[in-house]
Amino acid sequence: MWAFDASSMIYAWDNYPKSHFPKLWDWMHSQIFIGTISMPLAAFEETAHKLPDCGAWLKDGELSILHPDTSILRCAAQLKDLLGIVGERYGAGVGENDLIIIATAEIKGLPLVTNEAPQASLPNVLSKYKIPAVCSYKKPPTSVMDFLGFIKQSGATF
């Protein structure tokens, strides 16, 4: 099973339109149906807000939505502390929803598919780390790859 961030699903929907890549989306539907693809609630809500048609497609496909529970919220709070984020001052790095998405992947033991670009040089201030950097920095690290990497590792061809 894989946890998808909104950035990956939005990237896929925008760059591989269903009308041009129907076999890809048939495959994605089958991956959703068998439970290979899931999304943390925060990621699903962001996707559905930005791309309502994609959100409807995911919902119609019975996407497994991972709801935050106490252990996920506790993990997100620990990540926030690890990064030195105080109160609501998230700044240029990850936001609250990002931390919940990372925590969901960690608690569920899932790799995270995100199209948030890795930072070429990491900032000196941890609170400016983006999702890929946070996933690598924390212990244990969470495996991260982008949408194309997800397709390649699956071995699927279209």
Backbone as a ProteinNet text record, in pm:
[ID]
protein_1_A
[PRIMARY]
MWAFDASSMIYAWDNYPKSHFPKLWDWMHSQIFIGTISMPLAAFEETAHKLPDCGAWLKDGELSILHPDTSILRCAAQLKDLLGIVGERYGAGVGENDLIIIATAEIKGLPLVTNEAPQASLPNVLSKYKIPAVCSYKKPPTSVMDFLGFIKQSGATF
[TERTIARY]
84.4	0	88.8	42.9	114.3	22.9	80.3	7	40.6	-60.6	-40.5	-63.7	28.1	12.4	-70.7	-131.9	-210.6	-125.6	-0.6	84.3	100.1	106.8	122.4	-4.2	-117	-242.7	-274.1	-248.8	-271.7	-178.4	-51.6	45.2	-3.6	-44.4	-89.3	-211.7	-308.9	-433.8	-407.2	-317.8	-287.7	-199.2	-104.5	-4.7	-35	-125.7	-164.9	-318	-378.2	-525	-588.6	-701.3	-771.8	-804.5	-835.1	-871.9	-754.5	-632.1	-513.6	-445.1	-467.7	-401.3	-503.4	-603.2	-707.9	-655.6	-555.4	-503.2	-434	-365.7	-303.9	-411.2	-519.7	-624.1	-705.9	-717.1	-778.5	-691	-559.8	-465.7	-471.8	-474.8	-485.6	-613.5	-723.2	-849.3	-834.5	-768.5	-750.6	-661.6	-560.7	-473.8	-551.3	-642.6	-729.2	-821.9	-880.3	-976	-913	-789	-724.1	-653.7	-656.8	-602.2	-455.8	-394.9	-254.2	-236	-331.9	-325.9	-425.1	-375.1	-459	-416.2	-495.3	-459.8	-497.1	-405.7	-445.6	-559.8	-648.1	-764.4	-724.9	-621.6	-579.7	-539.1	-472	-429.6	-550.6	-644.9	-765.8	-844.4	-861.5	-938.6	-872.5	-740	-668.9	-687.6	-676	-694.5	-835.9	-935.1	-1075.3	-1107.3	-1043.2	-1065.8	-1006.9	-884.3	-816.9	-867.6	-902.8	-951.1	-1076.9	-1192.1	-1315.1	-1344.4	-1313.3	-1339.3	-1249.9	-1125.9	-1036	-1085.8	-1126.6	-1180.7	-1301.6	-1390.1	-1508.6	-1467.8	-1369.1	-1321.2	-1262.9	-1183.9	-1126.2	-1235.1	-1332	-1441.5	-1525.1	-1556.5	-1633.2	-1557.5	-1424.4	-1341.3	-1320.9	-1385.5	-1378.6	-1236.2	-1167.7	-1033.8	-1033.8	-931.8	-913.7	-858.1	-939.9	-898.9	-855.3	-732.4	-672.7	-700.8	-788.7	-829.9	-730.8	-700.9	-607.3	-670.5	-591.2	-634.5	-535.6	-551.3	-466.8	-319.1	-284.9	-143.3	-85.1	-163.4	-116.9	-98.6	-195.3	-184.5	-68.9	-46.6	66.9	199.6	207.6	327.5	350	243.7	254.8	306.8	259.8	306.9	454.8	497.6	639.3	725.3	675.7	748.1	758.4	651.1	650.1	757.2	765.8	869.3	1008.6	1025.7	1154.7	1205.7	1114.3	1150.9	1161	1126.8	1135.7	1027.9	914.5	803.1	726.1	710.2	643.4	506.5	404.5	269.5	226.7	175.8	128.7	228.1	351.7	453.5	524.1	454.8	509.7	611.1	596.6	695.1	699.3	820.9	840.4	846.7	849.1	860.6	725	720.3	596.1	490.6	366.9	254.9	193.1	89.5	23.2	-27.6	-93.7	-143.9	-30.7	81.8	197.3	245	251.3	295.8	198.9	69.8	-29.4	-15.7	12.6	32.3	155.5	266.2	388.6	363.8	297.8	269.1	178.9	82.8	-5	76.7	166.1	251.8	337.4	393.2	478.7	400.5	290.1	212.2	155.8	115.8	60.2	169.6	296.5	407.4	407.3	367	353.7	457.9	507	586.6	494	552.1	474.7	508.2	405.3	421.9	390.4	492	474.8	551.1	495.1	565	618.4	627.9	694.3	843.2	904.1	1043	1139	1237.5	1341.1	1417.6	1458.2	1534.4	1680	1732.3	1869.1	1970.1	1955.6	2039.7	1946	1966.5	1876	1899.9	1792.7	1805.6	1871.4	1934	1994.7	1888.6	1771.4	1662.3	1568.1	1552.4	1470.3	1325.9	1274.4	1134.5	1110.7	1217.2	1204.1	1212.3	1224.2	1228.7	1092.3	1095.6	975.5	954.6	846.2	809.8	924	989.7	1095.1	1208.8	1245.7	1354	1312	1189.1	1139.7	1137.1	1089	1081.2	1219	1320.3	1457.1	1521.3	1489.9	1553.6	1506.1	1377.5	1321.5	1370.1	1366.4	1407.5	1289.4	1256.2	1312.4	1260.7	1338.5	1293.7	1173.1	1095.6	983.5	1027.5	1008.5	1042.9	953	1014.2	942.1	979.4	881.3	909.3	801.4	831	732.8	642.2	545.1	445.6	508.6	600.6	664.6	744.8	813.7	885.8	791.7	673.8	572.7	533	509.7	472.5	587.3	708.4	824.2	844.8	837.9	861.4	753.5	634.7	525	548.6	628.8	651.9	540.6	439.9	327	370.5	313.3	335.7	199.3	196.3	69.3	81.6
-118.2	0	124.4	228.5	355.6	468.8	566	687.2	795.2	851.8	957.2	1093.4	1184.5	1324.5	1392	1503.3	1577.4	1616.4	1654.6	1700.7	1593.8	1466.7	1358.2	1336.1	1334.1	1309.8	1427.8	1548.2	1667.3	1666.3	1631.5	1621.1	1519.5	1401.8	1296.9	1342.1	1400.2	1443	1551.8	1644.4	1755.8	1715.3	1624.9	1592.2	1466.8	1384.1	1262	1256.8	1346.5	1353.9	1219.6	1189.7	1064.1	1048.5	1158.3	1149.8	1107.8	1133.4	1097.2	970.9	936.6	822.9	731.9	684.1	604.4	476.9	413.1	289.3	316.9	429.9	467.7	482.5	550.3	575	450.4	359.8	229.5	154	160.1	95.1	160.8	294.3	364.9	322.6	311.7	268.7	129.3	39.3	-96.1	-94.3	-5.8	5.3	59.7	151.2	202.8	91.6	18	-87.9	-196.9	-235.4	-342.8	-290	-158.7	-100.9	-63.4	-64.7	-26.6	123	201.1	346.7	392.1	472.3	533.6	679.4	757.2	897.5	936.3	1005.1	1065.8	1164.2	1177.4	1265.1	1405.8	1463.1	1599.8	1609.5	1506.6	1506.2	1493.1	1406.2	1391.1	1521.6	1584.8	1709.6	1819.1	1827.5	1927.4	1898.7	1771.7	1732.4	1764.9	1725.6	1748.7	1897.6	1977.4	2122.3	2184.9	2143.8	2202.9	2146.4	2018.9	1952.5	1872.5	1938.4	1868.2	1743.7	1748.7	1631.2	1514.1	1541	1435.9	1381.6	1470.5	1428.1	1337.5	1373.3	1291.1	1155.5	1154.2	1028.9	938.8	996.9	918.8	863.3	946.2	903.7	795.1	813.3	712.6	580.2	588.4	468.6	403	458.9	406.5	405.6	516.9	535.6	511.9	443.5	426.1	556.9	624.7	751.4	722.2	762.5	735.9	853	830.6	935.7	946.1	1068.2	1083.7	1035.2	963.4	921.9	980.2	943.9	1000.8	972.9	851.7	819.4	900.5	924.7	1006	1150.9	1204.4	1343.5	1360.6	1261.2	1265.6	1264.3	1179.8	1173	1306.2	1367	1497.4	1602.7	1599.4	1694.6	1672.1	1546.5	1516.2	1565.8	1551.4	1603.3	1755.3	1818.5	1964.8	2007	1936.4	1964.9	1939.9	1829.1	1794.1	1905.5	1967.2	2072.8	2210.3	2218.5	2345.9	2445.1	2394.9	2482.4	2515.7	2644.3	2690.1	2747.2	2700.8	2751.1	2727.9	2832.8	2824.8	2886.8	2908.8	2971.1	2864.5	2820.3	2715.9	2769	2889.7	2949.1	2884.8	2875.1	2832.7	2681.3	2607.1	2461.5	2393.2	2278.3	2202	2275.4	2251.2	2305.8	2197.1	2233.9	2139.3	2015.6	2036.2	1921.6	1832.9	1893.5	1814.6	1723.3	1776.5	1696	1580.8	1606	1499.6	1394.1	1436.3	1342.4	1256.3	1318.1	1242.9	1147.7	1197.1	1114.5	996.6	1018	909.1	800.1	839.1	740.9	666.5	739.8	676.1	577.1	620.4	535.1	413.4	431.2	320	234.3	279	203.4	204.1	317	326.6	419.4	387	484.9	595.8	713.2	831.1	871.2	889.2	937.1	1085.7	1166.9	1312	1370.5	1469.6	1539.3	1673.1	1689.7	1807.9	1789.2	1885.8	1873.2	1867.7	1776.5	1776.1	1908.7	1955.4	2080.2	2050.6	2124.2	2101.6	2117.2	2220.8	2237.2	2262.5	2184.8	2194.8	2323	2387.4	2509.1	2477.1	2577.1	2559.7	2546.6	2600.7	2598.5	2483	2389	2270.1	2304	2411.9	2448.1	2487.2	2502.4	2534.1	2409.3	2292	2166.7	2138	2089.3	2046	1895.7	1840.4	1701.2	1602.5	1601.1	1501	1511.8	1633.7	1652.9	1606.6	1636.8	1592.2	1439.7	1377.1	1230.7	1166.4	1228.6	1176	1205.3	1319.8	1365	1286.9	1260	1195.5	1051.4	1000	862.5	784.5	670.6	621.1	703.8	707.4	785.1	718.6	797.8	747	747.1	635.9	625.1	718	791.4	888.9	869.6	879.6	884.7	966.2	1007.9	1086.6	993.8	1053.4	975	886.8	942.2	863.4	748.4	774.3	668.4	558.5	597.5	501	409.9	468.7	388.1	295.4	348.9	267.5	150.3	175.6	67.1	-40.1	-3.1	-100.2	-201.1	-160.5	-246	-238.8	-156.6	-145.3	-76.1	-120	-54.2	-22.1	81.6	127.2	146.3
0	0	0	-65.8	-77.1	-32.6	35	72	-30.5	-91.8	-191.5	-128.5	-155.5	-118.6	-228.5	-195.7	-295	-415.4	-392.3	-503.1	-610.4	-572	-669.1	-749.5	-679.7	-749.7	-841.9	-795.7	-878.1	-998.7	-976.4	-1085.8	-1189.5	-1142.8	-1234.3	-1313.4	-1245	-1309.1	-1413	-1379.8	-1470.5	-1588	-1565.8	-1667.7	-1748.3	-1699.3	-1769.5	-1776.6	-1854.3	-1857.9	-1895.7	-1832.7	-1859.7	-2007.3	-2073.8	-2215.1	-2303.5	-2259.2	-2335.9	-2283.9	-2158.5	-2095.7	-2026.4	-2101.5	-2036.5	-1970.7	-2029.9	-1970.8	-1838	-1826.5	-1698.9	-1592.1	-1625.5	-1526.6	-1496.5	-1593.1	-1563.5	-1463.3	-1483.8	-1391.7	-1253.7	-1251.1	-1123	-1050.4	-1125	-1064.5	-1004	-1075.7	-1021.8	-897.8	-894.8	-777	-656.9	-683.1	-576.3	-528	-621.5	-587.9	-501.7	-533.3	-456.1	-331.4	-311.9	-189.3	-194.2	-312.1	-324.1	-304	-351.2	-339	-232.7	-140	-37.2	-24.5	45	68.9	211.2	279.7	406.8	380.9	477.8	462.8	419.1	480.4	446	299.6	247.5	107.3	14.9	52.1	-29.2	-34.1	81	84.9	2.2	7.1	-74	-222.3	-260.3	-400	-446.6	-367.7	-405	-412.2	-327.2	-329.3	-456	-491.3	-607.3	-739.2	-739.7	-861.2	-827.5	-823.7	-785.2	-869	-999.5	-1083.3	-1043.6	-1006.1	-958.7	-825	-736.3	-607.7	-624.4	-716.8	-742.8	-799.3	-890.2	-948.2	-839.2	-749.5	-639.6	-548.3	-517.4	-429	-495.5	-624	-698	-706.3	-709.7	-715.2	-580.2	-477.2	-340.9	-285.9	-306.9	-252.4	-101.8	-53.1	90.8	147.4	226.4	287.4	430.1	461.6	592.3	685.4	780.1	873.7	989	1031.7	1143.5	1274.1	1351.1	1483.5	1584.7	1709.1	1814.3	1789.9	1747.1	1725	1610	1506.3	1393.1	1437.2	1510.3	1556.3	1654.7	1738.1	1831.1	1753.3	1651.7	1567.5	1495.8	1444	1376.9	1473.9	1598.6	1700.5	1730.8	1732.6	1755.6	1639.5	1517.5	1400.8	1407.7	1448.9	1464.2	1564.5	1677	1777.4	1721.5	1649	1590.1	1499.5	1426.1	1331.5	1397.1	1523.5	1594.9	1556.4	1511.6	1475.1	1602.6	1627.4	1749.3	1713.6	1784	1760	1616.5	1554.9	1416.5	1318	1361.5	1275.4	1190.9	1086	1000.6	900	854.3	764.6	627.5	572.1	433.8	415.7	523.9	514.4	513	576.1	582.2	664.1	630.6	706.4	793.1	864.6	954.8	880.5	766.2	689.9	640.6	599.8	556.2	668.2	789.8	903.6	930.2	915	934.3	824.8	702.6	591.2	616.1	655.7	686.1	803	906.9	1024.7	988.3	900.2	856.7	789.6	697.9	631.1	733.9	829.1	930.1	1015.5	1072	1162.3	1088.7	965.1	886.6	822.7	832.8	775.1	623.6	564.9	419.7	359.7	239.7	166.1	116.7	94.7	56	-86.6	-167.9	-304.9	-303	-332.2	-334	-451.4	-513	-619.9	-573.4	-443.8	-391	-419.6	-484	-527.6	-409.3	-416.8	-313.3	-317.1	-201.4	-193.7	-229.6	-328.2	-375.4	-262.4	-185.5	-66.6	50.8	155.1	269.7	347	388.7	469.3	604	663.5	795.1	903.7	878.1	975.1	939.9	1032	1006.5	972.1	1026.4	1000.2	854.2	777.2	634.9	547	609.1	534	470.8	347.1	275.8	299.7	249.2	276.1	251.3	133.9	114.2	216.9	252.6	349.9	488.8	528.3	659.3	663.4	557	553	564	507.5	516	650.4	708.5	832.7	954.8	960.5	1079.8	1090.9	1212.7	1237.1	1292	1233.4	1107.9	990.3	882.4	766.2	699.4	629.5	549.9	404.7	337.1	195.8	114.3	21.6	-60.2	-206.4	-293.7	-437.4	-506	-628.9	-703	-784.7	-852.6	-925.2	-1032.2	-1110.4	-1215.2	-1154.7	-1044.3	-974.1	-927	-879.8	-836.6	-952.3	-1069.5	-1186.4	-1224.4	-1229.2	-1268.6	-1173.8	-1042.5	-947.5	-956.1	-1004.8	-1014.9	-1127.2	-1226.7	-1342.2	-1445.8	-1420.5	-1513.9	-1642.9	-1752.7	-1881.8	-1942.1	-2023.3	-2079.1	-2228.8
[MASK]
++++++++++++++++++++++++++++++++++++++++++++++++++++++++++++++++++++++++++++++++++++++++++++++++++++++++++++++++++++++++++++++++++++++++++++++++++++++++++++++

